[in-house]
PDB file of C-alpha atoms in Angstrom:
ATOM      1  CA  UNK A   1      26.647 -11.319 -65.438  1.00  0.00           C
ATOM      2  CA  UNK A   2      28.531 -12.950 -62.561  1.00  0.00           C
ATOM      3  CA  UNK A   3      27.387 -12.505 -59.048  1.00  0.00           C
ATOM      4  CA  UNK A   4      30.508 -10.062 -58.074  1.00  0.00           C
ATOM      5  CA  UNK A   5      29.254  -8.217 -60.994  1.00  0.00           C
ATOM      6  CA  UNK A   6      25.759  -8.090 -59.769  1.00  0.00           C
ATOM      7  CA  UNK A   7      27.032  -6.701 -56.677  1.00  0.00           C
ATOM      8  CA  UNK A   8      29.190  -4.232 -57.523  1.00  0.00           C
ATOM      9  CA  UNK A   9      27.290  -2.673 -59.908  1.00  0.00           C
ATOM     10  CA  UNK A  10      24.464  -1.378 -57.449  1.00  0.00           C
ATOM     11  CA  UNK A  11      27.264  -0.085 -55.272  1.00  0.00           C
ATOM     12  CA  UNK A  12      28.915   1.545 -57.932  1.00  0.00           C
ATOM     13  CA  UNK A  13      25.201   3.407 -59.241  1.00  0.00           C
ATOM     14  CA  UNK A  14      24.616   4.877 -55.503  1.00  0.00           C
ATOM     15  CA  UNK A  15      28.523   5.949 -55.296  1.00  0.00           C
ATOM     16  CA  UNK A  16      27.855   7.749 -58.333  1.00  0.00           C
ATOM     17  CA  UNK A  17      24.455   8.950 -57.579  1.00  0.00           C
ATOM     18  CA  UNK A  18      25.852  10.392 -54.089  1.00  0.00           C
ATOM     19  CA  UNK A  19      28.586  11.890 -55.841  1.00  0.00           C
ATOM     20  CA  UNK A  20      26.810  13.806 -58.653  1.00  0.00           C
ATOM     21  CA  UNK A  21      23.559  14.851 -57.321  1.00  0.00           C
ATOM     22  CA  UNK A  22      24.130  15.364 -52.991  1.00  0.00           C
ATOM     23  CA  UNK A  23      27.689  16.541 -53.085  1.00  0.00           C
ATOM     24  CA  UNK A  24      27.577  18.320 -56.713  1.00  0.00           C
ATOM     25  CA  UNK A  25      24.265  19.241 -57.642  1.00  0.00           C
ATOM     26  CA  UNK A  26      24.025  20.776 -54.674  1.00  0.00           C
ATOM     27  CA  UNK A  27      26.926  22.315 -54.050  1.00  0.00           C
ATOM     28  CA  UNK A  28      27.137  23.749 -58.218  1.00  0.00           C
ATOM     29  CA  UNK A  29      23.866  23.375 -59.430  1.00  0.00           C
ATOM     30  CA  UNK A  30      25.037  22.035 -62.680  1.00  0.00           C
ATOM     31  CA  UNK A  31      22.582  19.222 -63.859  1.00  0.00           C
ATOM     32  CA  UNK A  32      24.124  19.440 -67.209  1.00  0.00           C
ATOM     33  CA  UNK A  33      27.903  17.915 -65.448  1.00  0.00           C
ATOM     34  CA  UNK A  34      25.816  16.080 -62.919  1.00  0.00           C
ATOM     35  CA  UNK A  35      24.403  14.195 -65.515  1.00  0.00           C
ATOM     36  CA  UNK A  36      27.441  13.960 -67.593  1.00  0.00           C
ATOM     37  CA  UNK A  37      29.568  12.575 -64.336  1.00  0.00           C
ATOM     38  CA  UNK A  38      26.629   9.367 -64.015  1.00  0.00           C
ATOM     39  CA  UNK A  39      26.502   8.689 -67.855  1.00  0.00           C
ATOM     40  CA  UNK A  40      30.514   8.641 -67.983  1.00  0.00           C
ATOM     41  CA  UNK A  41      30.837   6.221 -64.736  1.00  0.00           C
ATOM     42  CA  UNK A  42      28.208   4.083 -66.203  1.00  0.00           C
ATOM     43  CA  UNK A  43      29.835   4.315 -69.539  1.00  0.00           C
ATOM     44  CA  UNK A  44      33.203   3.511 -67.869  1.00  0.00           C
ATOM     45  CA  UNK A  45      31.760   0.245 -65.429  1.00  0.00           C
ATOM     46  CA  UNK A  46      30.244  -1.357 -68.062  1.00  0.00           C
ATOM     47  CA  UNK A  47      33.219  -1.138 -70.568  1.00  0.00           C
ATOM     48  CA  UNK A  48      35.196  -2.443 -67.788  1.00  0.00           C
ATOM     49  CA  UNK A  49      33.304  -5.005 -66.437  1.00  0.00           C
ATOM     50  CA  UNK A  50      32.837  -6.392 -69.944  1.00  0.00           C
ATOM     51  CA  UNK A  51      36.724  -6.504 -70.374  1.00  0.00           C
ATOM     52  CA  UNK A  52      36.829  -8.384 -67.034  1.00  0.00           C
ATOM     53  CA  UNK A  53      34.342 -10.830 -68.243  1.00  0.00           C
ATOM     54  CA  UNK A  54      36.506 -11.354 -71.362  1.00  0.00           C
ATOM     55  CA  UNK A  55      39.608 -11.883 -69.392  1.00  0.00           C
ATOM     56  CA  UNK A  56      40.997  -8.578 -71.069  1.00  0.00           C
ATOM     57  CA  UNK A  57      44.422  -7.599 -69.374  1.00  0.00           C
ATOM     58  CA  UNK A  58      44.354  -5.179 -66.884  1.00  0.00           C
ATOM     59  CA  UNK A  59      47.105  -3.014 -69.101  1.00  0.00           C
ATOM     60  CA  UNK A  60      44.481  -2.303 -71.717  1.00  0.00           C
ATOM     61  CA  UNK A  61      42.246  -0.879 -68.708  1.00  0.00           C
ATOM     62  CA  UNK A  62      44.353   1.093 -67.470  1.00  0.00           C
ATOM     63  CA  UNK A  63      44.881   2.274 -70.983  1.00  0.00           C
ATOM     64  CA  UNK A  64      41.366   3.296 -71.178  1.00  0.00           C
ATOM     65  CA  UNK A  65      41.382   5.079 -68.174  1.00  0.00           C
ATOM     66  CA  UNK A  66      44.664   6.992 -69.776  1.00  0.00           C
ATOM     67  CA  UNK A  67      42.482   7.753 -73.394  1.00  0.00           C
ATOM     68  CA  UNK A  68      39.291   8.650 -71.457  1.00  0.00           C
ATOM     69  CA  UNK A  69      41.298  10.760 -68.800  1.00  0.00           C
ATOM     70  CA  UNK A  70      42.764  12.662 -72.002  1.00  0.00           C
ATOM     71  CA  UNK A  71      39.295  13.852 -73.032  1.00  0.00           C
ATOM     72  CA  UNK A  72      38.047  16.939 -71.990  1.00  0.00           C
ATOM     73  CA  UNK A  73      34.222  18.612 -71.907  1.00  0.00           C
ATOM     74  CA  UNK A  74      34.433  21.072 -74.536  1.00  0.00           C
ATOM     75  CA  UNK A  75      30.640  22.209 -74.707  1.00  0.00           C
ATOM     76  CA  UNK A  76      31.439  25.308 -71.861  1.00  0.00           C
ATOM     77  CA  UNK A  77      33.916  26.240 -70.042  1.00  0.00           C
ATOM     78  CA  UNK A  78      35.318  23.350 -67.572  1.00  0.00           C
ATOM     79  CA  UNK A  79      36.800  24.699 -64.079  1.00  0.00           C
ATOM     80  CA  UNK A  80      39.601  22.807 -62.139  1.00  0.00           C
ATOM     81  CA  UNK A  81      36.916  21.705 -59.465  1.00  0.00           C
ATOM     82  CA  UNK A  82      34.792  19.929 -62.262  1.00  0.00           C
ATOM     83  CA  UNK A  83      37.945  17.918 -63.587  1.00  0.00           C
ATOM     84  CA  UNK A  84      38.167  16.711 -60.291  1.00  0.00           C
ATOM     85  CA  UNK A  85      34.472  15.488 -60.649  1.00  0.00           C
ATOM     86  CA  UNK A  86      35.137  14.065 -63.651  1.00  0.00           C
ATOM     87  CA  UNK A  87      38.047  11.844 -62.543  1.00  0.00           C
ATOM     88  CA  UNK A  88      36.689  10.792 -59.394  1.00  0.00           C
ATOM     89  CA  UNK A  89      32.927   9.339 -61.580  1.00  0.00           C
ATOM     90  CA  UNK A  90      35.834   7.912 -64.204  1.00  0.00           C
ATOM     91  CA  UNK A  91      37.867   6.420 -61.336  1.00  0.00           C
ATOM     92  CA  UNK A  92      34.785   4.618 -59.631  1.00  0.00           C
ATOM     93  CA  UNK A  93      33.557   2.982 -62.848  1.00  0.00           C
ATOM     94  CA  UNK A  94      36.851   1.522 -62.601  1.00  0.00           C
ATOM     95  CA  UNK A  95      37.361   0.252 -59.742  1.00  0.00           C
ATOM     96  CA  UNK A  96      34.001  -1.098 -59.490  1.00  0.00           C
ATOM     97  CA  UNK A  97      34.147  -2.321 -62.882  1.00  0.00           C
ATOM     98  CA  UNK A  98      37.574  -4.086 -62.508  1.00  0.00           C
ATOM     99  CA  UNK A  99      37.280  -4.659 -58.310  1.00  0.00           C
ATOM    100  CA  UNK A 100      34.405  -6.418 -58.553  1.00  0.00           C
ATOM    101  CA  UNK A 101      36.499  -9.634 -57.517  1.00  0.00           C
ATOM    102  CA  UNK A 102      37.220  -7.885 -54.367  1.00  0.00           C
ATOM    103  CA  UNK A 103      34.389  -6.343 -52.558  1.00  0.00           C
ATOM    104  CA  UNK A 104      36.019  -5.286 -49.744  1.00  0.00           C
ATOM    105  CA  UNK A 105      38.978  -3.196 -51.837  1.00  0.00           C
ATOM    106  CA  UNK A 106      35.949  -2.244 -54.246  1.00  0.00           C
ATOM    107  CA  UNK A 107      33.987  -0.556 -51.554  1.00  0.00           C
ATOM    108  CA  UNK A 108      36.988   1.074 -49.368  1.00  0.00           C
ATOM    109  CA  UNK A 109      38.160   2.752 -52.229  1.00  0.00           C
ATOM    110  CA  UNK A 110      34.850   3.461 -53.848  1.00  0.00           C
ATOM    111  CA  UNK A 111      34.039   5.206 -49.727  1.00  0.00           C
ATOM    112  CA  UNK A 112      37.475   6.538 -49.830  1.00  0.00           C
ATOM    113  CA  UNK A 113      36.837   8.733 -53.321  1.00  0.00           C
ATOM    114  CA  UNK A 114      33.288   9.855 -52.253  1.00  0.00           C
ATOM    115  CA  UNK A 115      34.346  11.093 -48.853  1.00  0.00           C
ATOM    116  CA  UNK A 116      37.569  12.473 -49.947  1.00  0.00           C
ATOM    117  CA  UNK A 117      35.076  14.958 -52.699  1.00  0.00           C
ATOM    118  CA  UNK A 118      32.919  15.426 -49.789  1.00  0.00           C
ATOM    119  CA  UNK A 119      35.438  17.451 -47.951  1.00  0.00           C
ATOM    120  CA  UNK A 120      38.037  18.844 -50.340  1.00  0.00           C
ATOM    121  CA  UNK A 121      34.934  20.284 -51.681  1.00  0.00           C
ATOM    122  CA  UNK A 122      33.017  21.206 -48.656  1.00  0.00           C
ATOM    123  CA  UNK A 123      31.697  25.045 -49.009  1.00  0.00           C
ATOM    124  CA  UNK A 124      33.849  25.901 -45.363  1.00  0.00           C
ATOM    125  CA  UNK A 125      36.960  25.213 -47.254  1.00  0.00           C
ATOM    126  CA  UNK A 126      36.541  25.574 -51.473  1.00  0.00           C
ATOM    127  CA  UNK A 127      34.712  29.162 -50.989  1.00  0.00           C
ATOM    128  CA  UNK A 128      36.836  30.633 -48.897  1.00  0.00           C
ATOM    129  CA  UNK A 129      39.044  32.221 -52.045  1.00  0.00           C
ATOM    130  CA  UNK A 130      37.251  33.032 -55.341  1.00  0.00           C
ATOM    131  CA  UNK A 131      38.801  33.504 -58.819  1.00  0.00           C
ATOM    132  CA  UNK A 132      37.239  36.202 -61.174  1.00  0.00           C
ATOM    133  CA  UNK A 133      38.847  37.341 -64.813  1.00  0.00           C
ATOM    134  CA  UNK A 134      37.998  41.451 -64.693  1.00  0.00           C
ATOM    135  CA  UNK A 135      38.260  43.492 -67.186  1.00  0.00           C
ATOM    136  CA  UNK A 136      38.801  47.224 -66.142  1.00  0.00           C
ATOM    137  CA  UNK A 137      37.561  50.257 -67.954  1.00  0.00           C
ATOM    138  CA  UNK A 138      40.644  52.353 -66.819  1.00  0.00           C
ATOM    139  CA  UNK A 139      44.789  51.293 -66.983  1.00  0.00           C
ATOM    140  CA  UNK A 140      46.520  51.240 -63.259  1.00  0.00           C
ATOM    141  CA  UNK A 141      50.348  51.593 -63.732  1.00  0.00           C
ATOM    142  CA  UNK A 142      50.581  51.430 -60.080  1.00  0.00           C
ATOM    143  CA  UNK A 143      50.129  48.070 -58.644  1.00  0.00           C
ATOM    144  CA  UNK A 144      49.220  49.566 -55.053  1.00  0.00           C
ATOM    145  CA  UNK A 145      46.057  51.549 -56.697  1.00  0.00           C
ATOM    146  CA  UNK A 146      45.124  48.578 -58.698  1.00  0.00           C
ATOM    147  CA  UNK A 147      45.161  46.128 -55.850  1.00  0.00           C
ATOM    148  CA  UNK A 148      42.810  48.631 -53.734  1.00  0.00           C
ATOM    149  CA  UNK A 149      40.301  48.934 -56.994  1.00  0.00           C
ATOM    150  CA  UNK A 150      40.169  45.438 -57.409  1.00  0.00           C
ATOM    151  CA  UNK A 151      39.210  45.104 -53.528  1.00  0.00           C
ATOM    152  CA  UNK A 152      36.545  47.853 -54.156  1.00  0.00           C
ATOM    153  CA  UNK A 153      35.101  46.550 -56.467  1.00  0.00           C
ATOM    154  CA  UNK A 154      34.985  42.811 -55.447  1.00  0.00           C
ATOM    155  CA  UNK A 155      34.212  43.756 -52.187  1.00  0.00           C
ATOM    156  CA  UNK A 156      36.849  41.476 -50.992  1.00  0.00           C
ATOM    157  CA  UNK A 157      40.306  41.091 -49.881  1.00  0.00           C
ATOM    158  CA  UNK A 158      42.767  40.179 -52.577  1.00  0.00           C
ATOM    159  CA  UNK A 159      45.061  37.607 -52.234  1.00  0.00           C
ATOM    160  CA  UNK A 160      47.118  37.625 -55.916  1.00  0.00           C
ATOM    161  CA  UNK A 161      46.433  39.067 -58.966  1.00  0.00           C
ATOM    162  CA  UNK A 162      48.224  39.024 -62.618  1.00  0.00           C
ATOM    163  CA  UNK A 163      47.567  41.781 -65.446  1.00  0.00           C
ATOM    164  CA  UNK A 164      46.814  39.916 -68.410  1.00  0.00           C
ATOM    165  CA  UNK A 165      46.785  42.461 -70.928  1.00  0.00           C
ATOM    166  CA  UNK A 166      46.776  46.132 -70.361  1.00  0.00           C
ATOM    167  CA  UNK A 167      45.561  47.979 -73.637  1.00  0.00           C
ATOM    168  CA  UNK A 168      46.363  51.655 -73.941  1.00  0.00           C
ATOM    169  CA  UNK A 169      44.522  52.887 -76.594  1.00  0.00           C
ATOM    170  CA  UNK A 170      41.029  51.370 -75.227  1.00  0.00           C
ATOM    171  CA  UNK A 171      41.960  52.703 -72.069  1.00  0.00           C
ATOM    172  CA  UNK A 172      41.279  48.605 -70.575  1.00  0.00           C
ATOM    173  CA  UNK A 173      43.080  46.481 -69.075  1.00  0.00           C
ATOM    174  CA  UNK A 174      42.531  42.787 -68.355  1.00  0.00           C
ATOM    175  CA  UNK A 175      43.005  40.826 -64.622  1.00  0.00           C
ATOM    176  CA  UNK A 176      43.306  37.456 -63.036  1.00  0.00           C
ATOM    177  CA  UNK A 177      42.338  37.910 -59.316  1.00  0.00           C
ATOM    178  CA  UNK A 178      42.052  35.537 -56.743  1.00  0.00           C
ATOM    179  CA  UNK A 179      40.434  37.162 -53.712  1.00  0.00           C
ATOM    180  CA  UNK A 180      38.589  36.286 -50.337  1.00  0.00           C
ATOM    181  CA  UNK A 181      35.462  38.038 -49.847  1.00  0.00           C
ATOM    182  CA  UNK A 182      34.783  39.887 -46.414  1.00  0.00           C
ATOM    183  CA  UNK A 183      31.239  38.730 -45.875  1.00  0.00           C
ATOM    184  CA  UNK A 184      31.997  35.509 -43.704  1.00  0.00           C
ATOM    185  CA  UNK A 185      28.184  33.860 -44.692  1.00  0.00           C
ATOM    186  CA  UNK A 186      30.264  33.192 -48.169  1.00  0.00           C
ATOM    187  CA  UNK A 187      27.488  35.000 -50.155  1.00  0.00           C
ATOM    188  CA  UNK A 188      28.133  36.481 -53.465  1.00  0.00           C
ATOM    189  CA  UNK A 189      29.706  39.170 -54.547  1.00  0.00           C
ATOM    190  CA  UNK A 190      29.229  42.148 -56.525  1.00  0.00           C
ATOM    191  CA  UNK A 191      31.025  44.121 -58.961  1.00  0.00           C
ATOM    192  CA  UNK A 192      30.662  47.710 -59.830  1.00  0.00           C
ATOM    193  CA  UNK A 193      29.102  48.280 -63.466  1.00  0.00           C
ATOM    194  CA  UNK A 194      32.364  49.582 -64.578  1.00  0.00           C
ATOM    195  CA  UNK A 195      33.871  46.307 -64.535  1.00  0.00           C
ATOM    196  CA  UNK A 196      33.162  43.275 -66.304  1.00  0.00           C
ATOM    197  CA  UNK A 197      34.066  39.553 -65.713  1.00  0.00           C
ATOM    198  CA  UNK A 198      34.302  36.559 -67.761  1.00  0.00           C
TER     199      UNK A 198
END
């Protein structure tokens, strides 16, 4: 291992760690993505920097970063927020993988990712609006009346909704609502047992 190598790959290991256990562990309380986030940097710096030591082109690396940015977590349900984990730990094994040859690039951008998932994520800004999928025990044809149920019963203010599927004969219908929710301390909120969410 060359001593660029050597350098960048303690850098990259606390970018990584930063990312997946202060900012997302803590934030999501997911170890199961935390953990996935480290293994898949790792994964991604060492296939990199071996392709650097080999003098590999840097088309083929991007191409990996195009296969592996293809893949998605199929073992539960992935939300936009964790996609944007999952880029950010690919993108660092990257460009500390492939940077190493230029600290000073290497660590800007490597600061530049971690800080930029710091905020877009920060709890004053990414919980302000929720999303919940309801599905309602009764059929609203009017959109006023279903607009103030869905506000009663997420306790919230609703910001857009879309009726998914409305079935007649079950008396159910099915809604995509993005809301705010009027408790200002963020905490979290409740739906009446004649709803149910998924």
């Amino acid at each position: 291992m060359s001593l660029a190598l050597a350098l960048a790959l303690p850098l990259d290991l606390f970018a990584i760690t930063v990312l997946a256990y202060p900012i997302y562990y803590r934030r999501h309380h997911r170890t199961d993505l935390a953990l996935a986030y480290v293994a898949l940097n790792v994964g991604v710096f060492a296939v990199s920097a071996l392709m650097l030591a080999q003098q590999v082109s840097l088309g083929l690396a991007f191409g990996l970063f195009g296969v592996l940015s293809i893949l998605r977590l199929r073992s539960d349900q992935i939300s936009q927020r964790d996609v944007g984990y999952y880029f950010t730990a690919l993108a660092l094994g990257l460009i500390n993988g492939i940077g190493s040859s230029r600290p000073v690039v290497m660590i800007g951008l490597s600061a530049l990712l971690v800080l930029t998932m710091f905020i877009a994520d920060h709890p004053r800004l990414a919980n302000r609006s929720r999303h919940r999928v309801l599905i309602l025990d009764t059929v609203h044809r009017d959109e006023a009346r279903l607009r103030e149920d869905l506000e009663r019963r997420l306790d919230g203010a609703v910001r857009k909704f879309e009726v998914i599927d409305a079935d007649y004969v079950r008396e159910t219908m099915t809604v995509d609502v993005r809301f705010q929710p009027h408790a200002a301390t963020g905490a979290s909120t409740r739906t009446l047992p004649l709803a149910r969410t998924r």
